[in-house]
Structures are given as structure tokens and as C-alpha cells.
Short mmCIF file of C-alpha atoms in Angstrom, two decimals:
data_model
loop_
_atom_site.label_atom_id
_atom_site.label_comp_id
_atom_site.label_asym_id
_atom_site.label_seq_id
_atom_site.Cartn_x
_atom_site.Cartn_y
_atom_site.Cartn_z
CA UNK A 9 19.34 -0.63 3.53
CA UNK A 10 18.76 2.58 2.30
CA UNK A 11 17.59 5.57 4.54
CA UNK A 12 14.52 6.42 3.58
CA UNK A 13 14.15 10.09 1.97
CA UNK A 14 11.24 12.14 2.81
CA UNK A 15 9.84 13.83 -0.21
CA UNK A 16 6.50 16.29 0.14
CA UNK A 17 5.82 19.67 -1.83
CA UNK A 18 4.75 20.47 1.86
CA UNK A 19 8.47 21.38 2.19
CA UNK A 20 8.23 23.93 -0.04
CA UNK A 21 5.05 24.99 1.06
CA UNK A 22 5.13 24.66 4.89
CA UNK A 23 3.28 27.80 6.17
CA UNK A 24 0.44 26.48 3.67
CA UNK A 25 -0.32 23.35 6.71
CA UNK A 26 -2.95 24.75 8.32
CA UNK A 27 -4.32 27.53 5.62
CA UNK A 28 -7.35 26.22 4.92
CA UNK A 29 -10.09 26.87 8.05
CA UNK A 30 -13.20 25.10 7.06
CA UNK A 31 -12.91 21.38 7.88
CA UNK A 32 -14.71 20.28 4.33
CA UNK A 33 -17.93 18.11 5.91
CA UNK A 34 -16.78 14.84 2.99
CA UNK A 35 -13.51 13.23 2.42
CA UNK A 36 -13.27 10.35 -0.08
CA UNK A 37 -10.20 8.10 0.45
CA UNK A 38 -8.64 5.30 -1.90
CA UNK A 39 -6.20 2.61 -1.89
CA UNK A 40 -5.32 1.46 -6.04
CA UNK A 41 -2.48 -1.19 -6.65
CA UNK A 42 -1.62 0.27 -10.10
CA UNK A 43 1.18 -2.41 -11.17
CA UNK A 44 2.92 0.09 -12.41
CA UNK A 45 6.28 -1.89 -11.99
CA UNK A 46 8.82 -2.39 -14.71
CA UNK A 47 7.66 -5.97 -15.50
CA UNK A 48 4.11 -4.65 -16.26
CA UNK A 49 5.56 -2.83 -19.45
CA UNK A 50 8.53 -5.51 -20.51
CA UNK A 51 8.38 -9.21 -21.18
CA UNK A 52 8.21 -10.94 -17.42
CA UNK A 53 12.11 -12.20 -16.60
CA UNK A 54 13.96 -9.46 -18.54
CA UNK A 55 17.44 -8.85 -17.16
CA UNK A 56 18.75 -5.67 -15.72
CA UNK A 57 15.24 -3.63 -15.61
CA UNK A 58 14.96 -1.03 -13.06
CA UNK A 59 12.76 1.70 -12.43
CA UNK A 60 13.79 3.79 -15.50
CA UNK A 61 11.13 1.20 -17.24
CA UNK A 62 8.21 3.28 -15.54
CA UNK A 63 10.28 6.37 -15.88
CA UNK A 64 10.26 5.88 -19.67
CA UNK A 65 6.23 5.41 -20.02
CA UNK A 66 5.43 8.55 -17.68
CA UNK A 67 7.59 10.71 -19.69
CA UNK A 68 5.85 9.60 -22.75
CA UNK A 69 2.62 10.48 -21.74
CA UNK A 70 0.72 8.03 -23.85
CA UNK A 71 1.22 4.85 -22.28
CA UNK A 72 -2.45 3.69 -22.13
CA UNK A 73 -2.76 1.31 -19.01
CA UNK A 74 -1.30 4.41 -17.51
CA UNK A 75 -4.00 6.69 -19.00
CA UNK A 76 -6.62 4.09 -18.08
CA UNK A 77 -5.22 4.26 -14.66
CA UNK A 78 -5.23 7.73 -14.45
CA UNK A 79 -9.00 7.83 -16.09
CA UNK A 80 -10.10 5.87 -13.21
CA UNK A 81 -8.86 7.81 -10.58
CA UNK A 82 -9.98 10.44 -12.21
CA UNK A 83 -13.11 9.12 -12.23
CA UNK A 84 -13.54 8.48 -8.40
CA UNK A 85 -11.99 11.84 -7.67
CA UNK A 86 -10.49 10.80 -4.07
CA UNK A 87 -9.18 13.45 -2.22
CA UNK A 88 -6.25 10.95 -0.28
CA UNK A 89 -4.75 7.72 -2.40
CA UNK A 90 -2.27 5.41 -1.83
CA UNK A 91 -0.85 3.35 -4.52
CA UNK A 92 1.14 0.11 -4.10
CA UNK A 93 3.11 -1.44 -7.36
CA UNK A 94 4.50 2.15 -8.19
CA UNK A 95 8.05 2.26 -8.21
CA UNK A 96 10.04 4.32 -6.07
CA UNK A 97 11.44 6.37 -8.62
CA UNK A 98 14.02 8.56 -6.39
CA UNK A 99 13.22 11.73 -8.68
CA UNK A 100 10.06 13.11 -7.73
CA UNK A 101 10.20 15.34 -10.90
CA UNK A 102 10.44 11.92 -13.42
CA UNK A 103 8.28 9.91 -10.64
CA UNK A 104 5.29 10.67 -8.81
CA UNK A 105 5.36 14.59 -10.24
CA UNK A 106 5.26 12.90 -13.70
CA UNK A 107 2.18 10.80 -12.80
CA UNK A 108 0.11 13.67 -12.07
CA UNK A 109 1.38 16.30 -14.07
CA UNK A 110 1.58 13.87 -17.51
CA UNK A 111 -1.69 11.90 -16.55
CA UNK A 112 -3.57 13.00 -13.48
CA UNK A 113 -3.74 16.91 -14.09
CA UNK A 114 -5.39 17.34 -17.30
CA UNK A 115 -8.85 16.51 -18.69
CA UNK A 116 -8.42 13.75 -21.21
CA UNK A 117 -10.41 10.61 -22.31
CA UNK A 118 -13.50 12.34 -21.60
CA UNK A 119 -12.73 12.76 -17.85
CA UNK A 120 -11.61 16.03 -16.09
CA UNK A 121 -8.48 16.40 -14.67
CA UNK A 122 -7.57 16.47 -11.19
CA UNK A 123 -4.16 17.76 -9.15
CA UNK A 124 -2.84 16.61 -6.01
CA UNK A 125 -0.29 19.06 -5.17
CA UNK A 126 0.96 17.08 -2.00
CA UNK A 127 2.69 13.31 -2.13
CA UNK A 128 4.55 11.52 -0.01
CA UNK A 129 7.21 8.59 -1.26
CA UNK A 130 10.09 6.33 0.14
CA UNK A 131 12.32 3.62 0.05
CA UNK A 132 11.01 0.27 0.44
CA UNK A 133 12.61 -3.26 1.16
CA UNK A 134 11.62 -5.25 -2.34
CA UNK A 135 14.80 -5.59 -4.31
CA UNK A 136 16.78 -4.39 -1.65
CA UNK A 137 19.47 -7.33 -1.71
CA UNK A 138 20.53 -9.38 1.33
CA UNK A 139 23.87 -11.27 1.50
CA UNK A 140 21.80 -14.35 2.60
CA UNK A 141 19.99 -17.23 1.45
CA UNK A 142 16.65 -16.47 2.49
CA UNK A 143 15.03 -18.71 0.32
CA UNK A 144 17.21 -21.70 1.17
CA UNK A 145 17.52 -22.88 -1.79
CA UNK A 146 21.53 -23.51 -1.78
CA UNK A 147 22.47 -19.56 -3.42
CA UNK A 148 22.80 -16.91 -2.40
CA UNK A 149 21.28 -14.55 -5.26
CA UNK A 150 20.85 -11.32 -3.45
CA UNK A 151 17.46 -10.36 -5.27
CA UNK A 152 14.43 -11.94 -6.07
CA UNK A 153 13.34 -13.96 -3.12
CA UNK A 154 16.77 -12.94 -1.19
CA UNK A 155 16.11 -9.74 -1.63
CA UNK A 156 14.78 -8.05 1.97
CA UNK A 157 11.70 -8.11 0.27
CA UNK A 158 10.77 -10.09 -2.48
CA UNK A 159 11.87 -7.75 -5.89
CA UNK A 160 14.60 -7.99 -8.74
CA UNK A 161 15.62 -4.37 -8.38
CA UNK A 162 15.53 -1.65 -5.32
CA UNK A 163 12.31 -0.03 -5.46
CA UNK A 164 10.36 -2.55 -7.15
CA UNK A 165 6.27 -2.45 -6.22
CA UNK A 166 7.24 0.41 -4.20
CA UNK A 167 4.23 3.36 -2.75
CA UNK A 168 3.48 6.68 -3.10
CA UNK A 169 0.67 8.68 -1.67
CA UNK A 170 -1.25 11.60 -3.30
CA UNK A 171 -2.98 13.94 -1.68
CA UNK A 172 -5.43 17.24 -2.15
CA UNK A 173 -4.31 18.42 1.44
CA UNK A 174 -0.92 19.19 2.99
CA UNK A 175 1.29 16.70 4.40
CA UNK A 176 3.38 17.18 7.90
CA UNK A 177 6.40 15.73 6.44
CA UNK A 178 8.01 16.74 9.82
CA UNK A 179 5.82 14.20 11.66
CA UNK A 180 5.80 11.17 9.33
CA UNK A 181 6.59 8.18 10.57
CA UNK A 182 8.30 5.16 8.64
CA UNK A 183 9.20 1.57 9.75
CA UNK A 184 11.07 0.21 7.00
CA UNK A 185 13.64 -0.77 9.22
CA UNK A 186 11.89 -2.26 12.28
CA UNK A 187 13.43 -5.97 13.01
CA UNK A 188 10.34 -8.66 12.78
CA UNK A 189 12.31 -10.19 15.95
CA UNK A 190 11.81 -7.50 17.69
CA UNK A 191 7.80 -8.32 17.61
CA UNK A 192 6.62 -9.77 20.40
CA UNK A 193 5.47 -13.46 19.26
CA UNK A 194 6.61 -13.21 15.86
CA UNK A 195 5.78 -15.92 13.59
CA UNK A 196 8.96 -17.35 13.55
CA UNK A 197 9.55 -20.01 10.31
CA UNK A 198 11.13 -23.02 11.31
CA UNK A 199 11.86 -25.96 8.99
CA UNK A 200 10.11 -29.56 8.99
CA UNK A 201 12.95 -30.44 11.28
CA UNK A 202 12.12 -27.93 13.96
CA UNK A 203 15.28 -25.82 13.47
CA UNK A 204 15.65 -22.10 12.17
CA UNK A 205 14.71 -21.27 8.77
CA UNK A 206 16.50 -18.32 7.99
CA UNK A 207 20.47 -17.88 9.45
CA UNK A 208 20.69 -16.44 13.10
CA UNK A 209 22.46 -13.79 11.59
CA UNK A 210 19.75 -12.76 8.95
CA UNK A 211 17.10 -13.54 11.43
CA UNK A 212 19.10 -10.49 13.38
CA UNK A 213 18.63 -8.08 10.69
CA UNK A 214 15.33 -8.94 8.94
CA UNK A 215 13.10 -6.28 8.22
CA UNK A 216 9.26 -7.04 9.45
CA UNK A 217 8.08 -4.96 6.49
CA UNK A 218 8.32 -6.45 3.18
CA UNK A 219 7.89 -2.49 1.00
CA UNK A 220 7.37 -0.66 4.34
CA UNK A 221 4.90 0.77 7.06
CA UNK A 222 4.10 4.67 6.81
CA UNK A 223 2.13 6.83 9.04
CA UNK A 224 1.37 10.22 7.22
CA UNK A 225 -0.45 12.91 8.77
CA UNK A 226 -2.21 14.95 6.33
CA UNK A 227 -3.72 18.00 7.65
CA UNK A 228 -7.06 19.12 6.94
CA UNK A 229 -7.80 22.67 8.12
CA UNK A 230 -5.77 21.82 11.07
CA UNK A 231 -6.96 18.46 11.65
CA UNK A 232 -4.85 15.87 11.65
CA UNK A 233 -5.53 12.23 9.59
CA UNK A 234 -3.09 9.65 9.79
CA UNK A 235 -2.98 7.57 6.83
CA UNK A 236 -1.44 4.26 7.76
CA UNK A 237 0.00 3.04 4.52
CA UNK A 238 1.43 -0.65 3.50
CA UNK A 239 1.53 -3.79 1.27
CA UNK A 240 2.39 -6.35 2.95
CA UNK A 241 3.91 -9.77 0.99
CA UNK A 242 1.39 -12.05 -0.72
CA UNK A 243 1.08 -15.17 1.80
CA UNK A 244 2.42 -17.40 -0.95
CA UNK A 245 5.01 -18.37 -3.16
CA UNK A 246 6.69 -20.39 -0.56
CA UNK A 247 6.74 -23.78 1.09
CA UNK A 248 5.71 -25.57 3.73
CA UNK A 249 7.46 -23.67 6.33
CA UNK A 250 4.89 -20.87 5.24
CA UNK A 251 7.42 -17.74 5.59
CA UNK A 252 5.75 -15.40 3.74
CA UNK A 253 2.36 -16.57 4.86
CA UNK A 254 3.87 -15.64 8.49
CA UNK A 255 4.93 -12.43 7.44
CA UNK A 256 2.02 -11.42 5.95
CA UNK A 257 -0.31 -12.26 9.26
CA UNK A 258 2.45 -10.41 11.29
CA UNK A 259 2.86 -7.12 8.84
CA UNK A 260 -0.81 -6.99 9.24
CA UNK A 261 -0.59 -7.28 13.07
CA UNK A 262 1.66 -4.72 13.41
CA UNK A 263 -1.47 -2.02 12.58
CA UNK A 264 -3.55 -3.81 14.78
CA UNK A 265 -0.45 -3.19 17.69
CA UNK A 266 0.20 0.51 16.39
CA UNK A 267 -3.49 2.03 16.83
CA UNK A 268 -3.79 -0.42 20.70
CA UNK A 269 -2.38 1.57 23.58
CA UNK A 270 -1.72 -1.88 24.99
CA UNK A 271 0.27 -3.78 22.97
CA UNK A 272 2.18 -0.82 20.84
CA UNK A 273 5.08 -0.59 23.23
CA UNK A 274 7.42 -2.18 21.13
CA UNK A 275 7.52 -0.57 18.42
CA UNK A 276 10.31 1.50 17.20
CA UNK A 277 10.30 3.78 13.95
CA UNK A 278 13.33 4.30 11.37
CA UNK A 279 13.93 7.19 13.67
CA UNK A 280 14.19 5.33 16.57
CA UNK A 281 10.85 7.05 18.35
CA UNK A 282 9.32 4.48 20.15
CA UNK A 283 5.45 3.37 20.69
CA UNK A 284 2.34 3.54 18.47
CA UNK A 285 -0.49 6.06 17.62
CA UNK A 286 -1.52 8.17 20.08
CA UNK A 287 -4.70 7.06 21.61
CA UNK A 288 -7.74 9.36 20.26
CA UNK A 289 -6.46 10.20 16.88
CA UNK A 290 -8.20 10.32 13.76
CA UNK A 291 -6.67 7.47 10.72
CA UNK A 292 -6.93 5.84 7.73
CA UNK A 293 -5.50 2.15 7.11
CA UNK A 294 -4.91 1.67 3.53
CA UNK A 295 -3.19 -0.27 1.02
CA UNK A 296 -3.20 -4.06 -0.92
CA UNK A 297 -3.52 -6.45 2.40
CA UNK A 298 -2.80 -9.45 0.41
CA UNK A 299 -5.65 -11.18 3.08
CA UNK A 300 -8.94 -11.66 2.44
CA UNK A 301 -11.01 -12.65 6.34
CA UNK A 302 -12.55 -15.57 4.09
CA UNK A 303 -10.86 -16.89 1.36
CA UNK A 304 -7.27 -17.57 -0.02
CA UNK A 305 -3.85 -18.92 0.96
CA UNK A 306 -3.71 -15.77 4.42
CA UNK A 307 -3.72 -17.04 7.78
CA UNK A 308 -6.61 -14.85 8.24
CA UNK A 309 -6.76 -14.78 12.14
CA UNK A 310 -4.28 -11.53 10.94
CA UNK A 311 -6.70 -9.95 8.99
CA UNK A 312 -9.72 -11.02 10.95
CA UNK A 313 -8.21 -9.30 14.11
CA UNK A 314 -7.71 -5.80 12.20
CA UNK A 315 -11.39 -5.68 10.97
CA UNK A 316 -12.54 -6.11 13.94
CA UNK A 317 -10.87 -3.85 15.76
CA UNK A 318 -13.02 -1.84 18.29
CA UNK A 319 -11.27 1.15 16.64
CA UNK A 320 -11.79 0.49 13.11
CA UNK A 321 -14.83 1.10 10.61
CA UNK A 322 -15.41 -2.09 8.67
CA UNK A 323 -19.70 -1.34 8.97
CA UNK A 324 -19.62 -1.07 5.41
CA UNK A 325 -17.11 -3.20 3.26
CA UNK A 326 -16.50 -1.83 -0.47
CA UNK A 327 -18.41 -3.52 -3.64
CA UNK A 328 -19.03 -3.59 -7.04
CA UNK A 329 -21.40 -5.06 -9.80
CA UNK A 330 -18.39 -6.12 -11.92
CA UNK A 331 -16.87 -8.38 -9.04
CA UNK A 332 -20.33 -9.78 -8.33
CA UNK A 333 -20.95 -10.94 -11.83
CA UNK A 334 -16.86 -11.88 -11.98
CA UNK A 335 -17.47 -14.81 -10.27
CA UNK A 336 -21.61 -14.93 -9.49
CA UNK A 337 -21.52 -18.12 -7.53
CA UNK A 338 -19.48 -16.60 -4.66
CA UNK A 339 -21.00 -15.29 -1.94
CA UNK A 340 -18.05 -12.95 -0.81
CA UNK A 341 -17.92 -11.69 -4.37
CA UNK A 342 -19.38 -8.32 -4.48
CA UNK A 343 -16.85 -6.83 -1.97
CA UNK A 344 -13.60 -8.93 -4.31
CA UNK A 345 -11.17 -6.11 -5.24
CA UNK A 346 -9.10 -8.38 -7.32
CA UNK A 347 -9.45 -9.72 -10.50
CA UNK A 348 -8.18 -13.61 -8.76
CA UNK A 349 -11.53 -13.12 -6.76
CA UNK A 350 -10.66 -12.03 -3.54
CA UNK A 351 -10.83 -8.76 -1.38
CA UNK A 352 -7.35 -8.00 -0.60
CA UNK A 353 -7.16 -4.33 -0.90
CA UNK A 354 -9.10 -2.29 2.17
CA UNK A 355 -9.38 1.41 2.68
CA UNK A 356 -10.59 1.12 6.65
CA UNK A 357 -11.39 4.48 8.87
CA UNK A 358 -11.01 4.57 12.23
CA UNK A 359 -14.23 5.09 14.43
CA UNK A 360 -13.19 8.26 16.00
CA UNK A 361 -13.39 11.30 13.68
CA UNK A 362 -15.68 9.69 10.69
CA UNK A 363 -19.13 8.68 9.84
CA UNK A 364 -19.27 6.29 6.68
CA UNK A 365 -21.04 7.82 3.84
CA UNK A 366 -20.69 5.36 0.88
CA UNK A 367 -17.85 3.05 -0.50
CA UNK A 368 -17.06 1.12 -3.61
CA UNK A 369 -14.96 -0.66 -5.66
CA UNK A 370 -14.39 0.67 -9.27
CA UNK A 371 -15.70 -2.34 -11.12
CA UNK A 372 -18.27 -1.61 -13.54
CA UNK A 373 -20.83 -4.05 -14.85
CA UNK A 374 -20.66 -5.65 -18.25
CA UNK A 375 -21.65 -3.45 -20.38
CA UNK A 376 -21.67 -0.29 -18.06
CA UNK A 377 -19.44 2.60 -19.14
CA UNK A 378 -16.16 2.30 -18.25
CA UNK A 379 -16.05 -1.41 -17.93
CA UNK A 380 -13.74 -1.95 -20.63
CA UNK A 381 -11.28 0.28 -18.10
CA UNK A 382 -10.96 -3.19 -16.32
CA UNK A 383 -11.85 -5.86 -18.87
CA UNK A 384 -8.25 -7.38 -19.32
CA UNK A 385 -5.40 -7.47 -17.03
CA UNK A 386 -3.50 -5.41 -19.34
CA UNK A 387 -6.41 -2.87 -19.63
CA UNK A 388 -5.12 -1.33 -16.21
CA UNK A 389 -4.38 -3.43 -13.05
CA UNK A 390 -5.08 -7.10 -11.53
CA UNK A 391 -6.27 -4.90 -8.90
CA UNK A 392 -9.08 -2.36 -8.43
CA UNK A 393 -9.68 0.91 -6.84
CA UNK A 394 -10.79 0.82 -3.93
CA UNK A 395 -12.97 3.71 -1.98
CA UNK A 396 -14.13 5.18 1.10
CA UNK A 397 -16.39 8.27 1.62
CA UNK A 398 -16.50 9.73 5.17
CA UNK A 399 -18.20 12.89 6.92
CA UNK A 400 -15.65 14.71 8.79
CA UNK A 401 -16.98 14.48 12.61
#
């Protein structure tokens, strides 16, 4: 796999950590899958894409699902968001720079601009081949679904993470790399027969994380804020045997171990620094869950067991107008923060450090302004912006 680089303007800007010296009394925090992958901007099954596909439409500057992406986040203003389907573009200067500088930065379509001078990007596990048949079919294809993590090129639905305040880079964490057997009680996949899915020898080396796990500190007038960033698999696309429905539950877990002084022991980071979060610090776990605690194909003892963490703030779950009248007969859908009616994406504070202000999802009513931002699939994502608005305590 590759070794994940560590990319911040923090590094150029290091003594400019702990400059500011009024803790600001509100922080708003997102999480926004953006499906801004290469097969969101060519004909689904193209050969021999890559990331240059996104690299193309953020040089252009006129792409308009990105500009509609970028008008919504402009919208919502968050000071801290993470977004998942954004390919890891190894260039920060054609990646993640481009975004903001060619999008974010200026005002346009009516909204003003904003600037995150501070990001944070890696490697990731989709489309990182594997010599195995992990899909036991009979080939082995080396991407797609034998790929580490389900993708047809390195990179694909990769993360980055934008933020108005400086990142430690010295003190980020990542766990692209940590072995799923290594997980006490791992959902191992067997097949109907009782034996071993995957190959003993693939089972050795399997990643846990399908993109990866990240814990960023970003420092706000010298306090620190983890931001505990992933996306783990969709629990589908598979069989009976359920693999990805296993992984999913057990990428989940894996917050739920970090922030427990009990049962984070085994964990190990790309580093090789063992245990989990420090007990009494201040975090944020964001990104596209791919679980919903009531509906869908999850085994949702996974995400049920986050939520209701005795460190976590789920008091007051994100909704909208637009998912409510999406699908009015559902009772769960006001807090849906998918078009496919479910609430899969979660931006959840821990207990210590915050008070809950407000929360939403961007999803306007019919006929509200900006709704058409979100009409179609192609207007901006399948996804939708998700928000959290805290008091710094």
C-alpha cells in the first residue's frame, strides 16, 4: 500500500498553531459526500479513468455540480468539513488547493466566498489493488471489488478535510494500514460451508479500513479538537456471506473502541503508536457512515452502539424540510441525509468540550431557495451536507 503523505499548509505555517487567543464561543462543523469521483463526470464503466478526471473539472473552474457544491458550502459557512467521494489527488496545488481557490474562495452565484487556508489529505485503500481474489469470484482482477477497498483506480472516493483553523500535522493520526484481524472479535466472513472466505494469506494483510481512519487535531486558540474522519464501505453489494456488511459494523466499531479507555488497547496507527484517544479530550466524529440505527441493509447494532455512546452528542440529530417531504410517509425522514432515504452521514460531538446549538441538513423545501441545488442527482451529490453548531465550553 502506499504510505500515506501528510499534506497541511500548517507546515508552512507552524508558529501560526496557537496564534489566535480567543477561543471563538461557536464552531459549526460539517461532513458533505461531494461525489466528486471520476465516474461522477464520465459515462459509469469507462476504462483507464483516474483522478486526472476531477483534476480536469477543478482546473476549469466552471464545472457546475462543482459550483453547486461549492454554493452550498458556501452557504452553511462551516468552519471544519470533511468530504468523502473527493479523490485523493496527490497534488495539493491541482487537488484540494484547486477546490477552494477555483470554487470555495470567491463570491459567485450570489453567495460569498469563503477560504479555508488549512486541509488535511491522504492515501486511502479504494483502488488500491490486491493480488487476491477477494471477491471469490474465480479472478483475480486486482481492482474493483479486489481492490483493498472497493475502487477502479488508487484514490478513488478518497477524503480531504478543510479547515478555518490550523492543523497539528505533527500529531495526526492515520490507520489506513491497521489489519481488521488484529480487532478483537472481528466479524470474520465465512462461506455457507463454514470455511474462510477470503485466503489465509489475504486475511493476513487486510486492511480494516476500506478509504481510511484519521484523527486530526485542529487547534483552536490552543485548544485542541480531534476530528475523527472516515467512510466506511456501504454494507452491500455482496452476498450472503455479508463481507462488506461486516466491515462496515466493524469500521464503525473501531470509533466506538478509539474514544473507550477500555477497549482501545489494540489499536495500532500507520505509525505504529499504539492505543486510542486520550481519555478527556475534546472530538468530532464525522464522515458518510453508510448505517442508518433504523433502516437499510447495516447491521446496525454498529451504529446503534456509537450513538449511544456515553461520550457522544447525538441529543439533537440533523434535519431538513426537503428530506421530510422526500419521502413524507417515513417517520425517520426528516433527519435522511441521502437522497435513497436514509441518514447515513453524521457529524457527532463529543460531550466533553461542546454544548449543541443547532444542526441541519442542507435540504431545502420545494420551492424554497436553493432547492434546485439538490433537485437531481446530477444537480450536486446523492448525498447532503450535513451540520453541527456547537458552543465552545
Amino acid at each position: 500500500m502506499i504510505k500515506p503523505i501528510l499534506l497541511s499548509i500548517a507546515l508552512l505555517y507552524a508558529p501560526m498553531l496557537f496564534s489566535q487567543t480567543a477561543t471563538p464561543a461557536e464552531l459549526t462543523f460539517a461532513t458533505y459526500n461531494v461525489s466528486m469521483e471520476a465516474e461522477n463526470y464520465v459515462p459509469r464503466g469507462t476504462k483507464g479513468i483516474s483522478e486526472q478526471v476531477l483534476v480536469k473539472e477543478l482546473a476549469s473552474g466552471t464545472n457546475q455540480q462543482i459550483r453547486n457544491i461549492a454554493r452550498i458550502i458556501k452557504s452553511v459557512r462551516p468552519d471544519v468539513i470533511l468530504l468523502n467521494e473527493f479523490d485523493y489527488v496527490k497534488d495539493p496545488q491541482a487537488g484540494v488547493l484547486q477546490f477552494v481557490k477555483g470554487y470555495l474562495k470567491d463570491d459567485s452565484d450570489g453567495a460569498k466566498g469563503i477560504d479555508y487556508p488549512y486541509y488535511y489529505y491522504s492515501t486511502v485503500n479504494t483502488g488500491q489493488p490486491s493480488p487476491y481474489d477477494l471477491d471469490n469470484n474465480g479472478k483475480a482482477e486486482q481492482f474493483g471489488s479486489d481492490a483493498w477497498g472497493f475502487g477502479m483506480y488508487p484514490g478513488q472516493y478518497g477524503m480531504a478535510l478543510l479547515s478555518r483553523y490550523p492543523i497539528d500535522i505533527n500529531h495526526v493520526r492515520t490507520f489506513q494500514n491497521f489489519k481488521w484481524k488484529d480487532m478483537p472479535n472481528a466479524l470474520k466472513t465465512t462461506k455457507p460451508d463454514g470455511s474462510d472466505w477470503y485466503q489465509p494469506e489475504a486475511w493476513a494483510k487486510f486492511p480494516l479500513s476500506s478509504k481510511s481512519h484519521w484523527d486530526i487535531p485542529v487547534q483552536v486558540s490552543g485548544k485542541t479538537i480531534h476530528i475523527l474522519a472516515s467512510h466506511p464501505t456501504p454494507p452491500t453489494f455482496d452476498g450472503a456471506e455479508d463481507r462488506n456488511g461486516k466491515r462496515n459494523h466493524d469500521e464503525i466499531r473501531f470509533w466506538h473502541d478509539y474514544i473507550s479507555e477500555t477497549t482501545s488497547a489494540y489499536i495500532y496507527d500507520d505509525k505504529g503508536i499504539k492505543g486510542g484517544l486520550k481519555a478527556n479530550s475534546t472530538f468530532v466524529i464525522m464522515g458518510d457512515q453508510n448505517a442508518s440505527p433504523d433502516e437499510g441493509n447495516a447491521r446496525t447494532d454498529g451504529i446503534k452502539s456509537l450513538l449511544s455512546h456515553p461520550e457522544v452528542n447525538n441529543d439533537l440529530p440533523p434535519s431538513s424540510k426537503g428530506g421530510t417531504e422526500h419521502t413524507s410517509a417515513n417517520a425517520f425522514a426528516k433527519n435522511h441525509t441521502a437522497f435513497w432515504r436514509m441518514r447515513a452521514d453524521y457529524v457527532l460531538p463529543s460531550r466533553k468540550g461542546f454544548k449543541i446549538l443547532d444542526s441541519g441538513v442542507f435540504w431545502p423545501g420545494i420551492g424554497e431557495p436553493m432547492a434546485e441545488l439538490v433537485e437531481k442527482r446530477e444537480s450536486s451529490s446523492d448525498h447532503r451536507l450535513v451540520w453541527v453548531k456547537v458552543r465552545v465550553e
